[in-house]
Tab-separated table of C-alpha atoms in Angstrom:
chain	number	residue	atom	x	y	z
A	144	UNK	CA	0.004	0.523	0.158
A	145	UNK	CA	0.886	3.926	-0.970
A	146	UNK	CA	0.818	7.041	1.115
A	147	UNK	CA	1.370	9.586	2.336
A	148	UNK	CA	5.178	10.011	2.969
A	149	UNK	CA	6.469	9.177	6.412
A	150	UNK	CA	4.071	7.407	7.059
A	151	UNK	CA	5.355	3.219	8.137
A	152	UNK	CA	2.629	1.144	7.077
A	153	UNK	CA	2.415	-3.143	8.443
A	154	UNK	CA	4.506	-5.290	6.916
A	155	UNK	CA	1.407	-7.099	5.759
A	156	UNK	CA	-1.806	-5.425	4.012
A	157	UNK	CA	-4.158	-8.892	5.051
A	158	UNK	CA	-3.139	-12.489	7.456
A	159	UNK	CA	-5.147	-14.912	6.795
A	160	UNK	CA	-5.017	-18.161	9.298
A	161	UNK	CA	-5.721	-21.630	7.972
A	162	UNK	CA	-6.970	-24.821	9.799
A	163	UNK	CA	-4.566	-27.522	8.088
A	164	UNK	CA	-6.456	-30.492	9.233
A	165	UNK	CA	-9.899	-29.385	6.984
A	166	UNK	CA	-10.443	-31.359	3.720
A	167	UNK	CA	-9.332	-29.262	0.733
A	168	UNK	CA	-9.135	-30.060	-2.120
A	169	UNK	CA	-6.374	-28.400	-4.468
A	170	UNK	CA	-5.610	-28.362	-8.723
A	171	UNK	CA	-3.704	-30.991	-8.770
A	172	UNK	CA	-5.035	-33.817	-7.167
A	173	UNK	CA	-8.042	-36.161	-8.813
A	174	UNK	CA	-11.417	-34.258	-9.128
A	175	UNK	CA	-13.023	-32.625	-6.758
A	176	UNK	CA	-15.912	-34.404	-4.615
A	177	UNK	CA	-18.701	-33.982	-1.911
A	178	UNK	CA	-16.379	-33.213	1.039
A	179	UNK	CA	-13.418	-31.851	-0.016
A	180	UNK	CA	-13.849	-28.132	-0.020
A	181	UNK	CA	-11.244	-26.349	-2.310
A	182	UNK	CA	-8.555	-23.996	-0.759
A	183	UNK	CA	-8.963	-21.643	-3.602
A	184	UNK	CA	-12.025	-21.508	-2.847
A	185	UNK	CA	-12.042	-20.376	0.357
A	186	UNK	CA	-8.546	-18.102	0.103
A	187	UNK	CA	-9.901	-15.443	-2.431
A	188	UNK	CA	-13.650	-15.258	0.108
A	189	UNK	CA	-11.499	-14.153	3.292
A	190	UNK	CA	-8.774	-12.163	0.820
A	191	UNK	CA	-11.946	-10.578	-0.392
A	192	UNK	CA	-12.767	-9.772	3.801
A	193	UNK	CA	-9.085	-8.187	3.752
A	194	UNK	CA	-9.614	-5.826	1.363
A	195	UNK	CA	-12.915	-4.154	3.067
A	196	UNK	CA	-16.128	-6.704	2.546
A	197	UNK	CA	-16.582	-6.503	6.456
A	198	UNK	CA	-18.853	-4.835	8.921
A	199	UNK	CA	-17.220	-3.350	12.390
A	200	UNK	CA	-21.133	-3.312	13.364
A	201	UNK	CA	-21.188	-5.676	16.164
A	202	UNK	CA	-21.701	-6.154	20.191
A	203	UNK	CA	-19.074	-3.288	21.776
A	204	UNK	CA	-19.515	-4.993	24.620
A	205	UNK	CA	-18.750	-8.766	23.674
A	206	UNK	CA	-21.011	-10.270	24.508
A	207	UNK	CA	-22.381	-13.781	24.414
A	208	UNK	CA	-26.206	-12.856	23.756
A	209	UNK	CA	-26.653	-8.884	22.457
A	210	UNK	CA	-28.870	-6.549	22.934
A	211	UNK	CA	-27.779	-4.331	20.631
A	212	UNK	CA	-25.539	-4.039	17.235
A	213	UNK	CA	-23.294	-1.128	16.745
A	214	UNK	CA	-19.594	0.488	15.135
A	215	UNK	CA	-16.625	-0.337	16.642
A	216	UNK	CA	-15.961	1.378	19.969
A	217	UNK	CA	-12.554	3.139	19.878
A	218	UNK	CA	-11.152	4.546	22.752
A	219	UNK	CA	-7.709	4.907	21.696
A	220	UNK	CA	-7.236	7.112	18.435
A	221	UNK	CA	-3.643	7.127	18.868
A	222	UNK	CA	-1.236	6.325	15.554
A	223	UNK	CA	-0.558	3.435	15.429
A	224	UNK	CA	3.045	4.014	14.391
A	225	UNK	CA	4.166	6.972	16.086
A	226	UNK	CA	2.113	6.828	19.328
A	227	UNK	CA	0.772	10.002	18.665
A	228	UNK	CA	-2.667	11.099	19.157
A	229	UNK	CA	-4.736	11.741	15.335
A	230	UNK	CA	-7.073	14.276	16.927
A	231	UNK	CA	-9.564	11.923	16.124
A	232	UNK	CA	-12.402	12.012	19.734
A	233	UNK	CA	-13.006	8.968	20.730
A	234	UNK	CA	-16.238	6.928	19.754
A	235	UNK	CA	-18.079	4.768	17.457
A	236	UNK	CA	-16.230	4.286	14.065
A	237	UNK	CA	-17.265	2.616	10.959
A	238	UNK	CA	-15.726	0.891	8.378
A	239	UNK	CA	-15.675	1.976	4.763
A	240	UNK	CA	-18.038	-0.802	3.551
A	241	UNK	CA	-20.544	0.671	6.693
A	242	UNK	CA	-21.035	4.095	4.125
A	243	UNK	CA	-23.021	2.470	2.251
A	244	UNK	CA	-25.255	0.374	4.289
A	245	UNK	CA	-28.736	1.197	4.264
A	246	UNK	CA	-32.279	-0.135	6.556
A	247	UNK	CA	-35.263	-0.676	3.853
A	248	UNK	CA	-37.291	-0.315	6.176
A	249	UNK	CA	-36.248	3.061	6.972
A	250	UNK	CA	-34.783	4.382	3.924
A	251	UNK	CA	-31.800	5.310	6.031
A	252	UNK	CA	-27.954	4.386	5.971
A	253	UNK	CA	-26.556	2.763	8.751
A	254	UNK	CA	-24.862	6.156	9.341
A	255	UNK	CA	-27.476	7.969	10.377
A	256	UNK	CA	-27.491	5.648	13.395
A	257	UNK	CA	-23.536	5.516	13.978
A	258	UNK	CA	-24.166	9.559	14.384
A	259	UNK	CA	-27.361	8.627	16.896
A	260	UNK	CA	-25.206	7.068	18.932
A	261	UNK	CA	-21.951	9.086	18.715
A	262	UNK	CA	-24.192	11.998	19.946
A	263	UNK	CA	-26.029	10.322	22.633
A	264	UNK	CA	-23.431	8.128	24.540
A	265	UNK	CA	-20.703	9.907	25.770
A	266	UNK	CA	-17.073	8.802	25.724
A	267	UNK	CA	-14.842	10.302	26.836
A	268	UNK	CA	-14.402	10.201	30.475
A	269	UNK	CA	-14.254	5.586	29.380
A	270	UNK	CA	-11.714	6.714	26.879
A	271	UNK	CA	-9.265	8.833	29.792
A	272	UNK	CA	-9.978	5.603	31.991
A	273	UNK	CA	-8.657	3.077	28.947
A	274	UNK	CA	-5.168	6.102	28.668
A	275	UNK	CA	-4.898	5.777	32.168
A	276	UNK	CA	-4.255	1.894	32.138
A	277	UNK	CA	-2.756	2.198	29.253
A	278	UNK	CA	-0.359	4.306	30.788
A	279	UNK	CA	-0.280	2.428	34.105
A	280	UNK	CA	0.694	-0.470	31.941
A	281	UNK	CA	3.669	0.892	30.239
A	282	UNK	CA	4.830	2.071	33.233
A	283	UNK	CA	4.719	-1.817	35.608
A	284	UNK	CA	5.079	-4.951	33.402
A	285	UNK	CA	3.810	-6.849	36.436
A	286	UNK	CA	0.307	-3.499	36.294
A	287	UNK	CA	-3.183	-6.564	35.679
A	288	UNK	CA	-4.234	-4.770	32.413
A	289	UNK	CA	-6.652	-7.330	31.480
A	290	UNK	CA	-8.369	-7.325	35.213
A	291	UNK	CA	-9.093	-3.062	35.241
A	292	UNK	CA	-10.208	-3.918	31.194
A	293	UNK	CA	-12.641	-6.240	31.930
A	294	UNK	CA	-14.076	-3.263	35.287
A	295	UNK	CA	-13.971	-0.528	32.854
A	296	UNK	CA	-15.938	-2.458	29.844
A	297	UNK	CA	-18.462	-3.385	32.232
A	298	UNK	CA	-19.119	0.146	34.044
A	299	UNK	CA	-19.256	1.385	30.347
A	300	UNK	CA	-21.843	-0.981	29.827
A	301	UNK	CA	-23.338	-0.314	31.778
A	302	UNK	CA	-22.943	3.348	31.349
A	303	UNK	CA	-24.247	2.561	28.207
A	304	UNK	CA	-26.943	1.184	29.143
A	305	UNK	CA	-28.226	4.176	30.696
A	306	UNK	CA	-28.663	6.282	27.467
A	307	UNK	CA	-31.413	5.316	26.084
A	308	UNK	CA	-31.530	6.480	23.045
A	309	UNK	CA	-28.308	5.011	22.480
A	310	UNK	CA	-29.783	2.147	22.726
A	311	UNK	CA	-32.821	2.365	20.793
A	312	UNK	CA	-30.278	2.358	17.995
A	313	UNK	CA	-28.265	-0.542	19.087
A	314	UNK	CA	-30.920	-2.514	19.895
A	315	UNK	CA	-32.887	-1.450	16.013
A	316	UNK	CA	-29.637	-2.596	13.972
A	317	UNK	CA	-29.379	-5.949	15.773
A	318	UNK	CA	-33.344	-6.021	14.424
A	319	UNK	CA	-32.340	-5.629	11.291
A	320	UNK	CA	-29.564	-7.636	11.225
A	321	UNK	CA	-32.134	-11.287	11.855
A	322	UNK	CA	-35.088	-12.677	10.600
A	323	UNK	CA	-35.353	-11.901	7.076
A	324	UNK	CA	-33.080	-11.689	4.018
A	325	UNK	CA	-34.163	-8.288	2.683
A	326	UNK	CA	-33.761	-5.788	5.794
A	327	UNK	CA	-30.277	-4.142	4.842
A	328	UNK	CA	-28.607	-3.267	1.412
A	329	UNK	CA	-25.628	-2.110	0.463
A	330	UNK	CA	-25.595	0.633	-2.001
A	331	UNK	CA	-22.717	1.625	-3.715
A	332	UNK	CA	-22.521	4.707	-5.634
A	333	UNK	CA	-22.408	6.141	-9.105
A	334	UNK	CA	-23.342	2.043	-9.752
A	335	UNK	CA	-24.137	-0.018	-13.309
A	336	UNK	CA	-26.699	-3.031	-10.870
A	337	UNK	CA	-29.612	-1.199	-12.498
A	338	UNK	CA	-27.762	-3.473	-15.426
A	339	UNK	CA	-27.489	-6.848	-13.611
A	340	UNK	CA	-29.717	-8.977	-15.755
A	341	UNK	CA	-29.985	-12.701	-13.085
A	342	UNK	CA	-31.432	-15.929	-14.756
A	343	UNK	CA	-35.195	-14.285	-14.143
A	344	UNK	CA	-34.486	-12.411	-17.314
A	345	UNK	CA	-34.108	-9.313	-15.162
A	346	UNK	CA	-32.313	-7.066	-11.836
A	347	UNK	CA	-34.586	-8.315	-8.993
A	348	UNK	CA	-32.691	-6.172	-6.607
A	349	UNK	CA	-33.657	-2.598	-8.466
A	350	UNK	CA	-29.875	-1.229	-8.077
A	351	UNK	CA	-29.372	-2.652	-4.482
A	352	UNK	CA	-27.293	-5.780	-3.320
A	353	UNK	CA	-29.101	-7.386	0.126
A	354	UNK	CA	-26.343	-8.422	2.626
A	355	UNK	CA	-26.905	-11.212	5.245
A	356	UNK	CA	-29.264	-10.753	7.412
A	357	UNK	CA	-30.599	-14.348	7.934
A	358	UNK	CA	-28.000	-16.455	9.036
A	359	UNK	CA	-29.652	-19.823	10.692
A	360	UNK	CA	-29.530	-21.502	14.163
A	361	UNK	CA	-28.921	-25.360	14.217
A	362	UNK	CA	-32.526	-25.059	15.737
A	363	UNK	CA	-33.269	-23.023	12.641
A	364	UNK	CA	-34.225	-19.983	14.286
A	365	UNK	CA	-32.507	-16.470	12.027
A	366	UNK	CA	-30.634	-14.484	14.449
A	367	UNK	CA	-28.085	-12.380	14.355
A	368	UNK	CA	-24.319	-14.609	14.157
A	369	UNK	CA	-20.842	-12.747	14.253
A	370	UNK	CA	-18.744	-13.137	11.794
A	371	UNK	CA	-21.035	-14.518	8.835
A	372	UNK	CA	-24.546	-11.738	9.875
A	373	UNK	CA	-23.732	-8.090	8.031
A	374	UNK	CA	-20.207	-9.304	6.332
A	375	UNK	CA	-21.359	-10.939	3.904
A	376	UNK	CA	-23.958	-10.671	0.656
A	377	UNK	CA	-27.155	-12.640	1.441
A	378	UNK	CA	-27.349	-16.031	0.310
A	379	UNK	CA	-31.134	-16.205	-0.397
A	380	UNK	CA	-30.339	-13.789	-2.889
A	381	UNK	CA	-27.104	-14.676	-4.426
A	382	UNK	CA	-25.476	-18.092	-3.987
A	383	UNK	CA	-26.366	-19.126	-7.635
A	384	UNK	CA	-25.361	-15.995	-9.960
A	385	UNK	CA	-21.687	-15.374	-10.413
A	386	UNK	CA	-21.326	-13.161	-6.986
A	387	UNK	CA	-21.521	-16.655	-4.875
A	388	UNK	CA	-18.324	-15.495	-3.296
A	389	UNK	CA	-19.222	-13.801	-0.937
A	390	UNK	CA	-22.186	-15.451	0.555
A	391	UNK	CA	-21.370	-17.499	4.629
A	392	UNK	CA	-21.611	-20.573	3.047
A	393	UNK	CA	-19.834	-23.013	1.099
A	394	UNK	CA	-20.692	-26.485	-0.384
A	395	UNK	CA	-17.815	-27.703	-1.201
A	396	UNK	CA	-17.775	-30.617	-3.970
A	397	UNK	CA	-16.793	-27.464	-5.999
A	398	UNK	CA	-13.646	-26.236	-7.475
A	399	UNK	CA	-13.887	-22.136	-8.025
A	400	UNK	CA	-12.535	-23.217	-11.630
A	401	UNK	CA	-16.079	-24.575	-12.385
A	402	UNK	CA	-17.651	-22.537	-10.280
A	403	UNK	CA	-16.617	-19.100	-12.550
A	404	UNK	CA	-16.844	-21.847	-15.516
A	405	UNK	CA	-20.725	-21.721	-15.117
A	406	UNK	CA	-21.221	-18.385	-14.893
A	407	UNK	CA	-19.054	-18.094	-17.808
A	408	UNK	CA	-16.616	-15.870	-15.767
A	409	UNK	CA	-12.202	-15.159	-15.860
A	410	UNK	CA	-12.337	-13.822	-12.474
A	411	UNK	CA	-14.620	-15.307	-9.080
A	412	UNK	CA	-16.081	-11.660	-8.257
A	413	UNK	CA	-19.319	-11.107	-9.894
A	414	UNK	CA	-21.020	-7.773	-11.263
A	415	UNK	CA	-22.522	-6.892	-7.396
A	416	UNK	CA	-18.882	-7.463	-5.813
A	417	UNK	CA	-17.142	-5.099	-8.391
A	418	UNK	CA	-19.446	-2.664	-7.534
A	419	UNK	CA	-18.862	-2.727	-4.442
A	420	UNK	CA	-15.087	-3.311	-4.407
A	421	UNK	CA	-14.759	-0.624	-7.124
A	422	UNK	CA	-16.967	1.658	-4.458
A	423	UNK	CA	-14.466	0.725	-1.910
A	424	UNK	CA	-11.699	2.666	-4.487
A	425	UNK	CA	-10.403	-0.392	-5.740
A	426	UNK	CA	-9.768	-1.091	-9.650
A	427	UNK	CA	-11.225	-4.066	-10.802
A	428	UNK	CA	-10.692	-5.266	-14.634
A	429	UNK	CA	-14.361	-5.858	-16.065
A	430	UNK	CA	-15.481	-9.685	-15.628
A	431	UNK	CA	-17.097	-11.402	-18.470
A	432	UNK	CA	-20.999	-13.659	-17.894
A	433	UNK	CA	-23.723	-16.202	-18.706
A	434	UNK	CA	-25.479	-18.449	-18.100
A	435	UNK	CA	-23.933	-21.797	-19.668
A	436	UNK	CA	-25.419	-24.824	-17.586
A	437	UNK	CA	-26.830	-26.632	-14.593
A	438	UNK	CA	-24.470	-26.486	-11.123
A	439	UNK	CA	-24.827	-29.916	-9.528
A	440	UNK	CA	-26.003	-29.984	-6.347
A	441	UNK	CA	-23.520	-31.012	-2.517
A	442	UNK	CA	-23.534	-32.188	0.559
A	443	UNK	CA	-21.774	-30.703	3.373
A	444	UNK	CA	-20.824	-27.085	4.885
A	445	UNK	CA	-17.912	-24.543	5.521
A	446	UNK	CA	-19.641	-21.786	7.582
A	447	UNK	CA	-16.932	-18.429	7.419
A	448	UNK	CA	-16.008	-16.602	9.831
A	449	UNK	CA	-13.623	-13.227	9.796
A	450	UNK	CA	-12.623	-11.180	13.296
A	451	UNK	CA	-10.908	-7.259	12.426
A	452	UNK	CA	-7.532	-6.723	14.204
A	453	UNK	CA	-8.271	-3.574	16.522
A	454	UNK	CA	-5.188	-3.256	16.747
A	455	UNK	CA	-4.015	-1.981	13.403
A	456	UNK	CA	-6.175	-0.004	10.665
A	457	UNK	CA	-4.702	-2.832	7.988
A	458	UNK	CA	-7.594	-4.644	7.308
A	459	UNK	CA	-7.417	-8.591	8.612
A	460	UNK	CA	-8.357	-11.283	7.916
A	461	UNK	CA	-8.320	-14.792	9.344
A	462	UNK	CA	-10.269	-17.729	8.794
A	463	UNK	CA	-12.084	-19.821	11.259
A	464	UNK	CA	-13.928	-22.818	10.054
A	465	UNK	CA	-16.671	-25.339	11.083
A	466	UNK	CA	-17.401	-28.277	8.962
A	467	UNK	CA	-20.839	-27.994	9.238
A	468	UNK	CA	-22.736	-32.469	8.713
C-alpha cells in the first residue's frame, strides 16, 4: 500500500490463518467430490474480507448474547506507528464497507444510527480511564491491565445501557440484522447495478445489494451471527449468481474454477462484488458474464467467519471454519 510521505505501514496488509486439518482440495488432486473444499475458493473469500468487505457493527462489549449492535468503539485513537494523537475523538467508527449500508425499512443509511450513537453516548470519561490503564501498564509491566480493562468494560456497558437513545439505535440494528434476507442493503454510489440481468431476465434487486441478515441457527431460527451476518452478501439472493464468492456458506464438492466456468466468468467477482470493491476505491478488470449450464448439487457446508483486529488499521481476515454435517 502507498501512503503519504513519512507514514509507515505494517509489513502485511492481510493476514490469513487456515486450518490444516480441514478436508481441502487442491488443483493437482483428483477431481473434487462431495466432502472436499477447494482451498483456492476459501482463500479468495477470506482475502476479499481483508480487502474491506467486512462490517464493524458488532456487540461493543463482547456479550455472548448481544442486546444491540454498534460500529467499533475506539477508546484509543492514537496513531499505531507514531503513538501520537490523531486528533480524532474516541467514539464509534464505521468501516468503509459500512458507509454504504442502508436499512430498507427506514430508508436511512446505517451512518445515521452511528451519528445517534456518537451524539448520545459520551465515551470521553471511559476513554480517559482506558488511556490511564495503558499508561500504568507501560510504566509497570507487572500491572494487571486485563482485570482493569474488564472492570472498565463492565462500567462502559452499564453507562451505555443508561443512554436510552443509544440503546434504542443499537437494538434496532440488531433487530434488522436477523429474521429476513432483505432487511439491509449495500447501495454503492454511481454504480450500474440496474443493468444486471439474472436468470429470470431482470435485476431483482433494483440496484441494491442485499447483505446477510438471515443466518439460521442449528435450531433453524434466523438470528444474528457474529462474523457471518452483515459481513457477507445474502445467501438467499446470491448463492447461485456470479457473486457466489461472498455468501456466508460454501457447500464444497465444486471447485472455484468450475463455479466461475458455470457463470461464464474469468474472475471470482460478479458484478455486485465488483461494484462494492469499486465503491471502496479498487480498480478492477471487467468480468465476462453468461449463464451456460446447470450446477450440480453437493452436500456438507463450510461456515465462514471473519474477525478484524482493533489494534491495526490494516484489514485482517482470520478464517475460522466449522464443518457442518
